[in-house]
Every structure is written in C-alpha cells, then in structure tokens.
XYZ file of N, CA and C in Angstrom:
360
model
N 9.743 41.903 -29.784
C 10.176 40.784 -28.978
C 9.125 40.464 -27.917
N 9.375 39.568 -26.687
C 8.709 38.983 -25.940
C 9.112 40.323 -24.481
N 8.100 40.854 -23.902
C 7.884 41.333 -22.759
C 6.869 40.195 -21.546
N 7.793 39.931 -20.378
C 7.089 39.743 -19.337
C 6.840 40.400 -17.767
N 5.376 40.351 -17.529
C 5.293 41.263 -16.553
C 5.011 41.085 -15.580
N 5.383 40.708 -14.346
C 5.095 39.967 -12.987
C 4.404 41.037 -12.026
N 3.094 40.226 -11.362
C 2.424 41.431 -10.750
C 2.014 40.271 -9.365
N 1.723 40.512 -8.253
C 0.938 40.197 -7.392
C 1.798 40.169 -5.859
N 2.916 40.476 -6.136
C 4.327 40.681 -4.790
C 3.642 41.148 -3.798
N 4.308 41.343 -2.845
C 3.835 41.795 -1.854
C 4.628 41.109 -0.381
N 3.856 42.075 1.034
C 4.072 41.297 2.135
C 2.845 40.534 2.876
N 3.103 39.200 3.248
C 2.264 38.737 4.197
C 2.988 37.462 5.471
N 2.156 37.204 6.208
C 2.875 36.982 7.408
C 2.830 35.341 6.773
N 3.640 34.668 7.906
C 4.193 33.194 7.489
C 2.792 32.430 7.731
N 2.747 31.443 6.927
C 1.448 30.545 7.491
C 0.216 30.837 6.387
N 0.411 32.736 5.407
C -0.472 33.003 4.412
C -0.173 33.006 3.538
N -0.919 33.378 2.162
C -0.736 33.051 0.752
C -0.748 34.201 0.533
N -0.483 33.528 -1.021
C -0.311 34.878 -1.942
C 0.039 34.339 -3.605
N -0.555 35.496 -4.179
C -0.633 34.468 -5.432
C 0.177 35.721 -6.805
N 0.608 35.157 -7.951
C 1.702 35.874 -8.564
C 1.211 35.684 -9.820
N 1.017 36.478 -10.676
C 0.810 36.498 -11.988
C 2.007 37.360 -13.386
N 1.940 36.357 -14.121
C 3.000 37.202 -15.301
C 2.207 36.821 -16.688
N 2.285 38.272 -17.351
C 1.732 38.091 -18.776
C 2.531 38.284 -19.710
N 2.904 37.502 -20.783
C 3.981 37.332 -21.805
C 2.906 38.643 -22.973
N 3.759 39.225 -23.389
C 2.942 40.883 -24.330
C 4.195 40.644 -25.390
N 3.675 41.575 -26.700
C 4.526 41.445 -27.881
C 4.912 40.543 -29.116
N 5.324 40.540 -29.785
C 5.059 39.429 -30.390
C 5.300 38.197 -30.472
N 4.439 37.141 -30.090
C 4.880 36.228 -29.718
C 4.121 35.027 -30.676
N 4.715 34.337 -31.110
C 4.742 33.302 -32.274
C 4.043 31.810 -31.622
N 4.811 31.830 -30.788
C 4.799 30.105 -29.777
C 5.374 30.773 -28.395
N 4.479 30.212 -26.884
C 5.019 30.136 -25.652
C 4.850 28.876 -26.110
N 6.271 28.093 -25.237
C 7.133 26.946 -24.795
C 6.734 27.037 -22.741
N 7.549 26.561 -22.960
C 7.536 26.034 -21.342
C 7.175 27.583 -20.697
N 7.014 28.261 -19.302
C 6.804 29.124 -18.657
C 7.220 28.612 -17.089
N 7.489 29.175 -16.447
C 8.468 29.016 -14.862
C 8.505 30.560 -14.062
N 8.568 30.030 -12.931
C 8.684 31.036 -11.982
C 10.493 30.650 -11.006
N 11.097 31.813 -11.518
C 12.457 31.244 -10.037
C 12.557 32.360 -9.404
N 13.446 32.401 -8.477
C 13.558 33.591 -7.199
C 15.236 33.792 -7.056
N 15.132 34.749 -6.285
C 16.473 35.057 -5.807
C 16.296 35.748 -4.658
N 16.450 35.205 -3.500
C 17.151 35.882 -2.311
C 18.327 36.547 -1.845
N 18.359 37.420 -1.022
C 19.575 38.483 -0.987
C 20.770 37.630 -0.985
N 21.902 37.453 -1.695
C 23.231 37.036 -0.805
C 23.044 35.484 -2.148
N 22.053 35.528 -2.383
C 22.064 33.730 -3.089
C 21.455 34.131 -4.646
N 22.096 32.965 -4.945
C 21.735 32.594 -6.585
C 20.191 32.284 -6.512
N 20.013 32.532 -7.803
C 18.317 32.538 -8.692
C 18.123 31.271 -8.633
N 17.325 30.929 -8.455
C 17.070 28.749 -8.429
C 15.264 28.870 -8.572
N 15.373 27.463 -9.184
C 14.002 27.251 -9.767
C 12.965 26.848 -8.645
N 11.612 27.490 -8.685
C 10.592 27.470 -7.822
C 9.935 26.302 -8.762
N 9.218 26.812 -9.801
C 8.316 25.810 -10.629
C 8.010 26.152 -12.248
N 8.058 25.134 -13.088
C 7.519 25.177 -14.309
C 6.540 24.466 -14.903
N 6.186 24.986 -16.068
C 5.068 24.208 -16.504
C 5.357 24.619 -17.986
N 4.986 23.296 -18.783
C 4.973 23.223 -20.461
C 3.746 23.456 -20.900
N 3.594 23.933 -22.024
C 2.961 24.099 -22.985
C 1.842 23.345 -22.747
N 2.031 21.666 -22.959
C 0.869 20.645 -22.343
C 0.750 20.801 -20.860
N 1.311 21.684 -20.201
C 0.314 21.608 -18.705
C 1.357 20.684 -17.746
N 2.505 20.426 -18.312
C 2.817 19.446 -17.578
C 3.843 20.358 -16.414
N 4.388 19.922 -14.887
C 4.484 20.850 -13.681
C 5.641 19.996 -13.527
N 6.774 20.913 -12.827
C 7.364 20.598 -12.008
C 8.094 21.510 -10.747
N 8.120 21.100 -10.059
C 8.196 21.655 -8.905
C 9.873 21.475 -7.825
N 10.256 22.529 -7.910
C 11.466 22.659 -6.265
C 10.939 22.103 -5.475
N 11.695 21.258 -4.246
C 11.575 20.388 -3.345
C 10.565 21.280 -1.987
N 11.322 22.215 -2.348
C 10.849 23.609 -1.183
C 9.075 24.015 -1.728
N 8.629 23.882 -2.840
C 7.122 23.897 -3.626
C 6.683 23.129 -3.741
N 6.808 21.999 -3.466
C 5.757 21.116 -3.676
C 5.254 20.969 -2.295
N 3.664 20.600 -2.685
C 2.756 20.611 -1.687
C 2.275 21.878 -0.908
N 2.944 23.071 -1.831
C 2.575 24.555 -0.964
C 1.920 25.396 -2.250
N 3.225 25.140 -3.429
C 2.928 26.370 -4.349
C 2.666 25.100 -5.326
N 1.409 26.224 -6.352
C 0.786 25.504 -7.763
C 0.773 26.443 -8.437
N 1.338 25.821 -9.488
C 1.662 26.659 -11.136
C 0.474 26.413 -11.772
N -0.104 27.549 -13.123
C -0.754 26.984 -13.559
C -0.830 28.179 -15.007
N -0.812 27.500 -16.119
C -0.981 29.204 -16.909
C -2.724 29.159 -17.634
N -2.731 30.141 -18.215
C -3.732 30.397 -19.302
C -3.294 30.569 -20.596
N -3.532 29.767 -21.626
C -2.635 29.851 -22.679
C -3.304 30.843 -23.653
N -4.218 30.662 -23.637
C -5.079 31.570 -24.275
C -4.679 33.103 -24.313
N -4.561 33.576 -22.745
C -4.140 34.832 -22.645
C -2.534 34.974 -22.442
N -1.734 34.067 -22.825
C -0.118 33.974 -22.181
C 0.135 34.526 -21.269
N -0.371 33.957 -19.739
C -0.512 34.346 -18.491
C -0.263 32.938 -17.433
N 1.316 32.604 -17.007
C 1.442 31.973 -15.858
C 0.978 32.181 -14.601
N 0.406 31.353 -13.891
C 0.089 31.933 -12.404
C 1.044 31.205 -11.118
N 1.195 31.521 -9.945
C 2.107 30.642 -9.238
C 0.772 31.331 -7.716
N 0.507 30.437 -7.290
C -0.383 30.329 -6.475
C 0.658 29.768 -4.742
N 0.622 30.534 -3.852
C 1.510 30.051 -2.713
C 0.989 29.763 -1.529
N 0.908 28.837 -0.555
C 0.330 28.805 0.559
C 1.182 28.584 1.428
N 0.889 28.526 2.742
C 1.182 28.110 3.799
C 3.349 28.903 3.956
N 3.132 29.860 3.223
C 4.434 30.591 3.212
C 5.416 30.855 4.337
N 6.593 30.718 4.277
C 7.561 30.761 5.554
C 8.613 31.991 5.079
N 9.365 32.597 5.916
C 10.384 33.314 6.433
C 11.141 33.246 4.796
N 11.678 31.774 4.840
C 12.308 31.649 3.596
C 12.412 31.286 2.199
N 10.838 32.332 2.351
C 10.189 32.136 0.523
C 10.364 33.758 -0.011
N 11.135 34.153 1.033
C 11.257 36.000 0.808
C 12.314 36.134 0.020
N 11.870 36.612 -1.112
C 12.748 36.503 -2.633
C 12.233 37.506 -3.634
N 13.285 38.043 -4.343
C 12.497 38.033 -5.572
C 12.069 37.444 -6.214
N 10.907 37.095 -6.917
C 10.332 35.887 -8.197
C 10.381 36.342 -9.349
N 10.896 36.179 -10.253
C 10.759 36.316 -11.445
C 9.919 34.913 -12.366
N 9.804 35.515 -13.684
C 8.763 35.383 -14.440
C 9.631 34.782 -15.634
N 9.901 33.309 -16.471
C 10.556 33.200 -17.119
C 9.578 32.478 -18.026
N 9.918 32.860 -19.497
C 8.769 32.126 -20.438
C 10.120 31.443 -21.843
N 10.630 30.871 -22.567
C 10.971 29.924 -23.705
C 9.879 30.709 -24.693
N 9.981 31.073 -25.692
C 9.075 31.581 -26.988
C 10.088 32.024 -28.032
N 9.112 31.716 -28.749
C 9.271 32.275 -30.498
C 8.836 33.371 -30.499
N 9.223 34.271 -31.063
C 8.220 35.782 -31.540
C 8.275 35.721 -32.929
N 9.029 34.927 -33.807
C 9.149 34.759 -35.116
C 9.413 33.201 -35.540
N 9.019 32.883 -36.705
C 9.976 31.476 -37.286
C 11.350 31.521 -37.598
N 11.647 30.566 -36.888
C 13.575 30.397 -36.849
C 13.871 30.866 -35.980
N 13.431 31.738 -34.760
C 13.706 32.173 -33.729
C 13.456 31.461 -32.448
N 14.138 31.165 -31.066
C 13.297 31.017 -29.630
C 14.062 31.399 -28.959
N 13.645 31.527 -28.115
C 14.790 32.101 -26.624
C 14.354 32.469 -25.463
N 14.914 32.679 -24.696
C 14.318 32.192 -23.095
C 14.157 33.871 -23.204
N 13.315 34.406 -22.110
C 12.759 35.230 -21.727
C 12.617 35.539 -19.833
N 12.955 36.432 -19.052
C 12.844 36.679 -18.179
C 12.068 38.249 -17.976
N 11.038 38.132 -17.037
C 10.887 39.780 -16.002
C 11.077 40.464 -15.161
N 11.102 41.464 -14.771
C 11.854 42.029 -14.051
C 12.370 42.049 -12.259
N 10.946 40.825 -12.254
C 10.456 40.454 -10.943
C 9.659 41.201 -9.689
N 9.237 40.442 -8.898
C 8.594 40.974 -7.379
C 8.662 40.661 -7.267
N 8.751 41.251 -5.960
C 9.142 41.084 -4.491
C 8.398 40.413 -3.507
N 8.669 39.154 -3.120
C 7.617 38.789 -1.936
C 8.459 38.711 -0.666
N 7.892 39.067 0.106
C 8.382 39.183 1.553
C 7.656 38.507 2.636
N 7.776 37.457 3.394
C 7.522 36.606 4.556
C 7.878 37.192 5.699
N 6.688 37.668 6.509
C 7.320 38.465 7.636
C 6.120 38.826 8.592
N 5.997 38.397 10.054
C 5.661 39.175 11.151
C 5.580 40.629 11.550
C-alpha cells in the first residue's frame, strides 16, 4: 500500500518559518491530488492546502499569502513551505495524498503527522 511520511515539525517563534515535507513510499501506481491539514488541541482537522497532480493549489483562508505548497512528482514528495507564522498555526499537520497503488484501486491516504508549535 501507500505509506506517508511527514518530516520538518518543529518549534519556532511567531513572525518565522518553517518548512514541512512528506514522501508518499510503497507501491504506488498514480499520486492524485496531495494536501497538507492540521489539527489543533480541542478542534477538528481542517484543510491548510492542496495541490493536484497538474500543480494546480489551493489554499485555507488562514494560508494564503503565508504558506506555499508545492510537490516533486518525480520523487512523490509534497512540500508546505510557512512564513510569517502566528500562535495559531500550532497544530498537528498531517500529510494527505489520493493514489492508486494498483489498477482498479484509489484511496485517500493520510500520515501520522508533526507537530508544529508557534511560540515565544
């Protein structure tokens, strides 16, 4: 099946970046769309940003103009790039990819997530 692996979490203070990478591993037939969503303590998982196959982006109201998606298809590797970060981007992120690992098969895919933390 499809394994994804989210790496680049961490803490940094409000105002800095930080950038997030996930690599889709196993067998994988076709990546489809790829997305990053979060979950903060106490609240539901909600969408940060995605991007299709053709490159095409969309973005949470709260990401645009801060965070940029972007993958490598080549290596089945989304990136989510963050700037100018506040208090309430402190979430888990997870790593969600749409793929085939076989013909006649697709299905959404999630990882296990990191942790980013906004903080003084």
């Amino acid at each position: 099946q499809v394994q994804l692996v989210e790496s680049g979490g961490g803490l940094v203070q409000p105002g800095g970046s930080l950038g997030l990478s996930c690599a889709a591993s196993g067998t994988i037939l076709r990546l489809y769309a790829m997305g990053w969503y979060r979950q903060a303590p106490g609240k539901q998982r909600e969408l940060v940003a995605t991007i299709t196959s053709s490159d095409s982006t969309n973005y949470d109201d709260s990401a645009k103009g801060r965070f940029t998606i972007s993958r490598d298809s080549r290596n089945n590797t989304v990136y989510l790039q963050m700037n100018r970060l506040r208090p309430e981007d402190t979430a888990v992120y997870y790593c969600n990819a749409e793929a085939s690992p076989h013909l006649g098969f697709r299905s959404n895919y999630w990882g296990r997530g990191t942790q980013v933390t906004v903080s003084s």
